[in-house]
Rosetta silent file (secondary structure, phi, psi, omega in degrees, C-alpha in Angstrom):
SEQUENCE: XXXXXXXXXXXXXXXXXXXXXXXXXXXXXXXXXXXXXXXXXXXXXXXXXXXXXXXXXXXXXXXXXXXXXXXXXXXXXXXXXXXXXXXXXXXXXXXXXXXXXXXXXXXXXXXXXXXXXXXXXXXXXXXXXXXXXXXXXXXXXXXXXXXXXXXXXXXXXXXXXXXXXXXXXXXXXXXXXXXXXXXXXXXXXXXXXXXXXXXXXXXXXXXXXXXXXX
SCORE:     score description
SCORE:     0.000 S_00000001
   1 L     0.000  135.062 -164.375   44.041  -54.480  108.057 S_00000001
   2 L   -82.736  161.013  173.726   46.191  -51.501  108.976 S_00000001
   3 L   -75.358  168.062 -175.176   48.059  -48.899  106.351 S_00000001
   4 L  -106.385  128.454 -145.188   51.162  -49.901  105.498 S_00000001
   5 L  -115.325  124.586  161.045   53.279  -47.149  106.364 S_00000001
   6 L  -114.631  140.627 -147.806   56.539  -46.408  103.726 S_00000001
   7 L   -78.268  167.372 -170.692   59.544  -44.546  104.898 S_00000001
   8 L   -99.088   19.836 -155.200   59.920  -41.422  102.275 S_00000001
   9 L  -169.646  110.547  163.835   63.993  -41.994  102.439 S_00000001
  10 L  -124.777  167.804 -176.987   65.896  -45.609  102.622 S_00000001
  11 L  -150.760  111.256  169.965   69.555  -45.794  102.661 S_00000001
  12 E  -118.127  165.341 -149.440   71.500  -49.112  102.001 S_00000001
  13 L  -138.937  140.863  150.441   75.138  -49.610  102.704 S_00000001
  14 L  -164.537 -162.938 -160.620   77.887  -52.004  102.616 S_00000001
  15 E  -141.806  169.859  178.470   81.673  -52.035  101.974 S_00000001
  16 E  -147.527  117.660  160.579   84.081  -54.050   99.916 S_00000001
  17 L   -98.161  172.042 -149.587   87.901  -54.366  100.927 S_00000001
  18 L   -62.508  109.137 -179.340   90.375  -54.223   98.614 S_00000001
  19 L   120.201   -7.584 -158.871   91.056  -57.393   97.214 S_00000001
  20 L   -88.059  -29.432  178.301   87.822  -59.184   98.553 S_00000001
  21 L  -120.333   39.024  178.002   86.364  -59.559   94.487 S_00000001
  22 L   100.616  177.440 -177.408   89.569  -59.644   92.746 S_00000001
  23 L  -104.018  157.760 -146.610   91.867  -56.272   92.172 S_00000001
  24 L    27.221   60.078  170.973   90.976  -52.963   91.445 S_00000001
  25 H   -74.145  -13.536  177.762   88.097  -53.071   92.672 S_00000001
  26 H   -66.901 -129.185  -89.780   87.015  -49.058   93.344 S_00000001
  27 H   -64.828  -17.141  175.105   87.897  -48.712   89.528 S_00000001
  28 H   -51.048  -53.029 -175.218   85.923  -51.755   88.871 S_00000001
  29 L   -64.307  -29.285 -156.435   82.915  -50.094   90.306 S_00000001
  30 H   -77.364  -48.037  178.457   83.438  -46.818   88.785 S_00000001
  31 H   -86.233   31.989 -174.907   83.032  -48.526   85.293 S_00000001
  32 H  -103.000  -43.425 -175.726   80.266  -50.818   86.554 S_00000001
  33 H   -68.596   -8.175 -177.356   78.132  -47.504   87.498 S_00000001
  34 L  -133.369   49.964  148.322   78.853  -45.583   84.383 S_00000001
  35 L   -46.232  148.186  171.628   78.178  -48.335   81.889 S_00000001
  36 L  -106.755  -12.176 -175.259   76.754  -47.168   78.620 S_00000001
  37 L   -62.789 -167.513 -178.445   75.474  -50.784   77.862 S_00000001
  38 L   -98.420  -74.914 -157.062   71.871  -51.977   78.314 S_00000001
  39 L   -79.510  149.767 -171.947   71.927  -55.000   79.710 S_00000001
  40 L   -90.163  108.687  143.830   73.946  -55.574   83.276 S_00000001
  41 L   -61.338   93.458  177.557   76.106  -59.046   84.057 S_00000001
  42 L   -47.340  -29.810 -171.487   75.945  -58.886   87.518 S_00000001
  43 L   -96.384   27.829 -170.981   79.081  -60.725   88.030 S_00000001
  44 L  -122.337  139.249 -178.225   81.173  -58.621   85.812 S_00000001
  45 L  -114.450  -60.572  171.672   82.197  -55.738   88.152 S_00000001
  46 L   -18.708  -16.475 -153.955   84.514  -54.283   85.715 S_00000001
  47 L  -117.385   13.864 -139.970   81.551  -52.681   84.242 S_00000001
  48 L  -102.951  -41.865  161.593   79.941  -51.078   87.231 S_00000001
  49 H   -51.348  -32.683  176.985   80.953  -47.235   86.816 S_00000001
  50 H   -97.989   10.240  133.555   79.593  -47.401   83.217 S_00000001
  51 H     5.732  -97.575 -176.677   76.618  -48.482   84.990 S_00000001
  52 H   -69.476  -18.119  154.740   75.611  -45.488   86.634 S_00000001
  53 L   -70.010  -18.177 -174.226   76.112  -43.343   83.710 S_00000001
  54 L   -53.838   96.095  174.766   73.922  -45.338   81.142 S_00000001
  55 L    -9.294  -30.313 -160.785   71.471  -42.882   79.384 S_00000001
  56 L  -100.015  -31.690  168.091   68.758  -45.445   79.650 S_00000001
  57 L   -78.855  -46.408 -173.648   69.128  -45.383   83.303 S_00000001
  58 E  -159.549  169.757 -168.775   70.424  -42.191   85.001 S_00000001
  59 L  -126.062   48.756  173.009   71.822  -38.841   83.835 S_00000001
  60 L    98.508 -178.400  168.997   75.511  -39.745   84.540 S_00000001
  61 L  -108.100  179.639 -166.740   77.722  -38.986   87.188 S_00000001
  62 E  -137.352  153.489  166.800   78.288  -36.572   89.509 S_00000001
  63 E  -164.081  170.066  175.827   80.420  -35.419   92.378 S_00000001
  64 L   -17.689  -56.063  143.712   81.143  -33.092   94.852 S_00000001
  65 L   -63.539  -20.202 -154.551   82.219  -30.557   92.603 S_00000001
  66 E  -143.463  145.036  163.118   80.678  -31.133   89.089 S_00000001
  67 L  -113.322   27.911 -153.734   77.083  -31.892   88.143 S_00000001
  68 L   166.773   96.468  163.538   77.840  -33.664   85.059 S_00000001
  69 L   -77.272  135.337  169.309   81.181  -35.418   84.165 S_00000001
  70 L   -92.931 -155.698  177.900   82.346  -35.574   81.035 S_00000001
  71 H   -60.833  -27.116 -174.087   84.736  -38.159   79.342 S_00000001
  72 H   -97.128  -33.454  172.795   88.019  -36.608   80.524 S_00000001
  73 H   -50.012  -37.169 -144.399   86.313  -35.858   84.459 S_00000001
  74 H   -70.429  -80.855 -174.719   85.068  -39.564   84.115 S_00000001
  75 H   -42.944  -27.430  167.865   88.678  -40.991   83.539 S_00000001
  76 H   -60.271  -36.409 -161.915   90.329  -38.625   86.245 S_00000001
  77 H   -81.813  -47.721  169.702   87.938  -40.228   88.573 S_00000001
  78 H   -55.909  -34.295  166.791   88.362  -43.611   87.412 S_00000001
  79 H   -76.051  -39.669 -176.429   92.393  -43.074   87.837 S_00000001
  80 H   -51.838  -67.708 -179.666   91.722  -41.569   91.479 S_00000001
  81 H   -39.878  -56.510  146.773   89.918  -44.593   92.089 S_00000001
  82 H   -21.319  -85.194  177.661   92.804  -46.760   90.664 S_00000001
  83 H    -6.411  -65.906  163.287   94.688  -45.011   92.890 S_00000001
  84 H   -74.182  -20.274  179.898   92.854  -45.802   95.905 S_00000001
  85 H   -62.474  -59.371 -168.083   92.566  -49.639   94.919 S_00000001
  86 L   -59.029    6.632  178.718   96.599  -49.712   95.017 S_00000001
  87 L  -115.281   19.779  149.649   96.819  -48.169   98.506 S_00000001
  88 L    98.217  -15.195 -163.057   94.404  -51.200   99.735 S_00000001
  89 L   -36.293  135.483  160.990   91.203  -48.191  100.254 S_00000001
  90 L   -59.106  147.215  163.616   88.157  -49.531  101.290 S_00000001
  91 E   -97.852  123.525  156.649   84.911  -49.145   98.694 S_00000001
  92 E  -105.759  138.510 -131.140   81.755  -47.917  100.087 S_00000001
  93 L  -160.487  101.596 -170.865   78.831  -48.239   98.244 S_00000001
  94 E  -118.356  135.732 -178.513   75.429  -46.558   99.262 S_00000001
  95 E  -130.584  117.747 -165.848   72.248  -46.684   97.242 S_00000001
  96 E  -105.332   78.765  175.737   69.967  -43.691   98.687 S_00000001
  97 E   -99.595  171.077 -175.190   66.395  -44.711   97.296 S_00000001
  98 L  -145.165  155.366 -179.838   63.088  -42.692   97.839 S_00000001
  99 L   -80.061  136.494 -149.815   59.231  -43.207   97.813 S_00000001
 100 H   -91.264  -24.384  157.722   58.082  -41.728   94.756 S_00000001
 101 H   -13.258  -72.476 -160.141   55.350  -40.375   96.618 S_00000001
 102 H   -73.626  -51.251  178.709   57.207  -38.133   99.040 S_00000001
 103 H   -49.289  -26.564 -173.618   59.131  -36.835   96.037 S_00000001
 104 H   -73.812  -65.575  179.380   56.132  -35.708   94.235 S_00000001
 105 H   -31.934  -41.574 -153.606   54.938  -33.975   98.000 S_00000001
 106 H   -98.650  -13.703  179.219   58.321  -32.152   97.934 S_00000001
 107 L    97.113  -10.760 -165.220   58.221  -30.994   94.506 S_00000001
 108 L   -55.227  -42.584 -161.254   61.189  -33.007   93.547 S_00000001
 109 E  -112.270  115.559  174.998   58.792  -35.011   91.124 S_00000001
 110 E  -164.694  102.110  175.088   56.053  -33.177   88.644 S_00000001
 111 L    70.532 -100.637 -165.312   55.301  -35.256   85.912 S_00000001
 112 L  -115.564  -14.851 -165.087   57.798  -36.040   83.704 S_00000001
 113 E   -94.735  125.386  165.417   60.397  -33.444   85.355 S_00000001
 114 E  -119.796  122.371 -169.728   62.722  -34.147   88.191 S_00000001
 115 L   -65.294   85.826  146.365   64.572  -31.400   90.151 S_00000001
 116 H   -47.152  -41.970  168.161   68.378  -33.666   89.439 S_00000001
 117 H   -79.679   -6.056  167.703   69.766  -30.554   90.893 S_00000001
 118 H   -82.725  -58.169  174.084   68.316  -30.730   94.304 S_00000001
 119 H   -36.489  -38.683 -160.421   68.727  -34.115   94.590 S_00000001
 120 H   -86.047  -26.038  169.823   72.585  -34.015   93.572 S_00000001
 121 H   -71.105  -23.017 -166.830   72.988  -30.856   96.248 S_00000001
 122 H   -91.378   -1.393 -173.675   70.881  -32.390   99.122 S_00000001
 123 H   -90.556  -14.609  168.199   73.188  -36.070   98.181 S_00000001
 124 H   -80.196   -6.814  178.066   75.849  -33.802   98.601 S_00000001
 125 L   -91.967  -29.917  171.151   75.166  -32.392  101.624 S_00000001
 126 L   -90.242  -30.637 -166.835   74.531  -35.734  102.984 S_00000001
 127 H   -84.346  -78.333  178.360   77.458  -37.502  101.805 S_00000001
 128 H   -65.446   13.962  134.543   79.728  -35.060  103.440 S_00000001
 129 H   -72.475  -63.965  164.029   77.836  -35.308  106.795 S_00000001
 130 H   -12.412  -74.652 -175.618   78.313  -38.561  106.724 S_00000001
 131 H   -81.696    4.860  173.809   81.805  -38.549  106.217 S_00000001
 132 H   -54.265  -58.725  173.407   82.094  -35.324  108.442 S_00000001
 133 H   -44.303  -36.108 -178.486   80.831  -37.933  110.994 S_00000001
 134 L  -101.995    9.622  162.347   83.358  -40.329  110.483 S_00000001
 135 L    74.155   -2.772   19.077   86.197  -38.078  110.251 S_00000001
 136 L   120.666  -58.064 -126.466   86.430  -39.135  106.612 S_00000001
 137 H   -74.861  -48.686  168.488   86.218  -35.652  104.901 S_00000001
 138 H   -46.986  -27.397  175.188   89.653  -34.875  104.750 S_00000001
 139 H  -160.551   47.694 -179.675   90.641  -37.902  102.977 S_00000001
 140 L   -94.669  117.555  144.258   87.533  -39.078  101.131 S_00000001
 141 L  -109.864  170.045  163.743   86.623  -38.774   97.349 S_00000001
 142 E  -138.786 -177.640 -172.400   82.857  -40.231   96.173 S_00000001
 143 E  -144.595  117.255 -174.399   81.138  -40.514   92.906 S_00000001
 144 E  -149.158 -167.063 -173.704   77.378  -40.945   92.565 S_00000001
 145 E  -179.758  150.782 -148.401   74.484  -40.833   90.039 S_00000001
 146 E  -115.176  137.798 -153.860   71.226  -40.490   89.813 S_00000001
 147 E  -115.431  132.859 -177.196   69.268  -44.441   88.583 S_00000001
 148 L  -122.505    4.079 -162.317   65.838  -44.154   86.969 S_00000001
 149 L   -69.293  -24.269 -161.662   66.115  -48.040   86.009 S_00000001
 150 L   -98.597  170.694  160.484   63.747  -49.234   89.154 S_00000001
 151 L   -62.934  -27.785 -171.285   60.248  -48.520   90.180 S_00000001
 152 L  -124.901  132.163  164.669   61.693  -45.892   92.813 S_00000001
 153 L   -57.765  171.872 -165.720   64.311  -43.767   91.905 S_00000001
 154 E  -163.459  147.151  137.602   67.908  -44.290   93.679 S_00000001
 155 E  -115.892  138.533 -173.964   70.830  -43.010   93.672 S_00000001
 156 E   -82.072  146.691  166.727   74.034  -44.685   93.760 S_00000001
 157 E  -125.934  113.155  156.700   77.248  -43.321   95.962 S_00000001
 158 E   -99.733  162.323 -167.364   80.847  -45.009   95.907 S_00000001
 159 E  -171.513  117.614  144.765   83.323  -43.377   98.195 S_00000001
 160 L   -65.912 -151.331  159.230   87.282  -44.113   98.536 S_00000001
 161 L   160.846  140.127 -172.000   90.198  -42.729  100.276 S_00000001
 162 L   -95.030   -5.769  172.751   93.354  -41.478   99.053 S_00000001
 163 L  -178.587  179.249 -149.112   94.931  -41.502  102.218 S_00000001
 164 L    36.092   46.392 -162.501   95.024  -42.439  105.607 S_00000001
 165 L   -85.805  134.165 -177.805   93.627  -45.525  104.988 S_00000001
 166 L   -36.196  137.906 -159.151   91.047  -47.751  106.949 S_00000001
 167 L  -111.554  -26.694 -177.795   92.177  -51.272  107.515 S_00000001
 168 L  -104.658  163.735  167.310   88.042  -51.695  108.426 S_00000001
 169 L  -120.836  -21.479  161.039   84.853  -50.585  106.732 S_00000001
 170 L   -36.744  114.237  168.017   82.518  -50.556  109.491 S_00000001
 171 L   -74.412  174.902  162.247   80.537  -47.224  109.615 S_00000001
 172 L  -131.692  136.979 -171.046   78.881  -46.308  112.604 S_00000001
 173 H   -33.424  -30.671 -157.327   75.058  -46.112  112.473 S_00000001
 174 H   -92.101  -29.259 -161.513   74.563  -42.957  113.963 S_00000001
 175 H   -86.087  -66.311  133.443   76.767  -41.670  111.136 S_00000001
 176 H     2.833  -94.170  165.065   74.471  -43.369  108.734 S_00000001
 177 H   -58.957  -59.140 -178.107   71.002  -41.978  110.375 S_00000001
 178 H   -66.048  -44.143 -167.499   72.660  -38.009  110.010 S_00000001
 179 H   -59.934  -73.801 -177.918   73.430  -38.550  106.312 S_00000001
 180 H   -34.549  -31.624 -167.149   69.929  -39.964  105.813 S_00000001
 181 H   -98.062  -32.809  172.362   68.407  -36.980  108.063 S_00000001
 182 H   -38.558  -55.974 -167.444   70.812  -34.409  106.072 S_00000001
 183 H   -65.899  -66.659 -179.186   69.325  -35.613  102.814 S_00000001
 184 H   -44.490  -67.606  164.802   65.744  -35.233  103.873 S_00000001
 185 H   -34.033  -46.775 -166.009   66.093  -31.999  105.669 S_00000001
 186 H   -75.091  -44.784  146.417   67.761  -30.608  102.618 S_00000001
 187 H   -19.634  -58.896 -169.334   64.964  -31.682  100.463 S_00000001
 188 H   -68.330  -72.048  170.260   62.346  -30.906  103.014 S_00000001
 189 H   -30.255  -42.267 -164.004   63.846  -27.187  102.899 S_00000001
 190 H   -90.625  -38.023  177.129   63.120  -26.959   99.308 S_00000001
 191 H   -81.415  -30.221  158.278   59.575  -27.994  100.125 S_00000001
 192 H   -55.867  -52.610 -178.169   59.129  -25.181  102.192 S_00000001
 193 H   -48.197  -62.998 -148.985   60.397  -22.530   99.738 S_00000001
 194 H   -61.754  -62.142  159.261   58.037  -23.728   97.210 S_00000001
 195 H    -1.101  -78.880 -169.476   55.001  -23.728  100.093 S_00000001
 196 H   -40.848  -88.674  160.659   56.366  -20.331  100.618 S_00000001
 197 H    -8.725  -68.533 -168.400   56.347  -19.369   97.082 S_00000001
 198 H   -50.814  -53.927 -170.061   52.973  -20.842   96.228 S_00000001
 199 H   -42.639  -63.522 -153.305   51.543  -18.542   99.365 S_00000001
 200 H   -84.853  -26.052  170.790   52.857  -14.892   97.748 S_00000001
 201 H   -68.347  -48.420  169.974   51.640  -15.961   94.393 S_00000001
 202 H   -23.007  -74.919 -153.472   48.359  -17.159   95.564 S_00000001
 203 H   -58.927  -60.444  171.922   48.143  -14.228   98.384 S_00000001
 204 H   -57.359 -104.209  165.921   49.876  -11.395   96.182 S_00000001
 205 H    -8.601  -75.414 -160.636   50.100  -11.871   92.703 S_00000001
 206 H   -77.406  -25.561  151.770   46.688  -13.226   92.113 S_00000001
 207 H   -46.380  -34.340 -150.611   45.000  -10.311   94.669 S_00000001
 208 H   -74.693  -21.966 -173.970   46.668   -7.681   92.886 S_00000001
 209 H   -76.316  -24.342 -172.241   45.362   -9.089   89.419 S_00000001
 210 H  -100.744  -21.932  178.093   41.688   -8.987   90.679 S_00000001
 211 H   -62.700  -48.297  166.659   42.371   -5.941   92.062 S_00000001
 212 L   -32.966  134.415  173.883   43.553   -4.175   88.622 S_00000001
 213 L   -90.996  -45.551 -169.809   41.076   -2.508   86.959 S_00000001
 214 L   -64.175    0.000    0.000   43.176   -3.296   83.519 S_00000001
C-alpha cells in the first residue's frame, strides 16, 4: 500500500450573490466570522463575522492594512460590507487550510507558537494576487482570520466590492492556483531565511565560541 501523499496548502472557494441567502449577506458573514460565541448555528449567517474572531477559535480579524481589528475597525468593516450588500456585490469566501506538518517544516509551527504574522503577510500577499489576477484590486476590500477550531489550521477570507460591480462570481482557476502559489512561496521564503540563519549560527557563532579561549 502506497504513501498517501498530502498537499502542504489547500484552498477552497465559492461565492454567494447578493440576495441568494436572504439580504445583507457580506455583513451577515462578517458577523458570522467574528462571533465571540462558542457554539456555531450553521444556519444563522448573521453570526458569521463574529465567527472568525472568537477567542476560542482564532486571534480575530485582520486585513490588508491592520493585523488586529479592534471594535471600532470591526464595525467600519462591517458597514463597508453593508455597503457592498446594497450595491448587489458578490461575497467570496475562501478558506486557505494547511498540513500541519509542512507548517512545522517551515517554521511557521514550533510547539505551542505560531508565526500569525507570516501567515497574515504571506495571506496577504496572496489575496492581492489573486485579485491582481482578476482585475479586482482596484475595487476589492477582504477580511480574514486566522481558525485554530479544526485539526489543521485555516484561515478564512471574505472579499467584496465597493464598486464596479460583478453581475457573476466565477473566478478563473488560474487566478486561484497563483494565490495558492503566492501563499506558499511567501512562506517557503521565510523557510529559507531561517535555513539561512540556522547555517551562520551553527557555522559562525558556535565556531567562534570554541574558538575563544574565554
Amino acid at each position: 500500500m502506497g504513501n498517501t501523499i498530502t498537499p502542504a496548502i489547500v484552498i477552497k472557494s465559492r461565492f454567494i450573490l447578493n440576495g441568494q441567502q436572504g439580504k445583507k449577506t457580506a455583513k451577515k458573514y462578517i458577523d458570522y466570522i467574528g462571533r465571540t460565541q462558542t457554539k456555531l448555528d450553521e444556519n444563522e449567517l448573521k453570526s458569521y463575522q463574529d465567527y472568525m474572531s472568537d477567542s476560542e477559535k482564532s486571534t480575530g480579524l485582520f486585513t490588508d492594512y491592520s493585523d488586529a481589528l479592534d471594535d471600532k475597525e470591526k464595525e467600519y468593516i462591517k458597514n463597508i460590507f453593508e455597503v457592498a450588500d446594497k450595491q448587489n456585490s458578490v461575497l467570496w469566501q475562501d478558506v486557505i487550510s494547511f498540513d500541519n506538518q509542512w507548517l512545522k517544516d517551515t517554521g511557521i509551527l514550533q510547539g505551542n507558537h505560531v508565526d500569525e504574522k507570516k501567515l497574515k503577510q504571506a495571506t496577504r500577499l496572496a489575496v492581492n494576487e489573486m485579485l491582481k489576477k482578476e482585475k479586482l484590486l482596484d475595487s476589492a476590500i477582504w477580511t480574514a482570520s486566522i481558525h485554530y477550531n479544526t485539526d489543521n489550521m485555516h484561515i478564512h477570507v471574505a472579499t467584496v466590492q465597493l464598486k464596479d460591480v460583478r453581475a457573476r462570481g466565477n473566478r478563473k482557476q488560474k487566478s486561484l492556483d497563483a494565490m495558492k502559489s503566492k501563499f506558499a512561496n511567501a512562506i517557503n521564503d521565510r523557510s529559507l531565511e531561517n535555513k539561512q540563519l540556522n547555517s551562520f549560527i551553527r557555522d559562525k557563532l558556535v565556531a567562534y565560541k570554541k574558538n575563544d579561549d574565554l
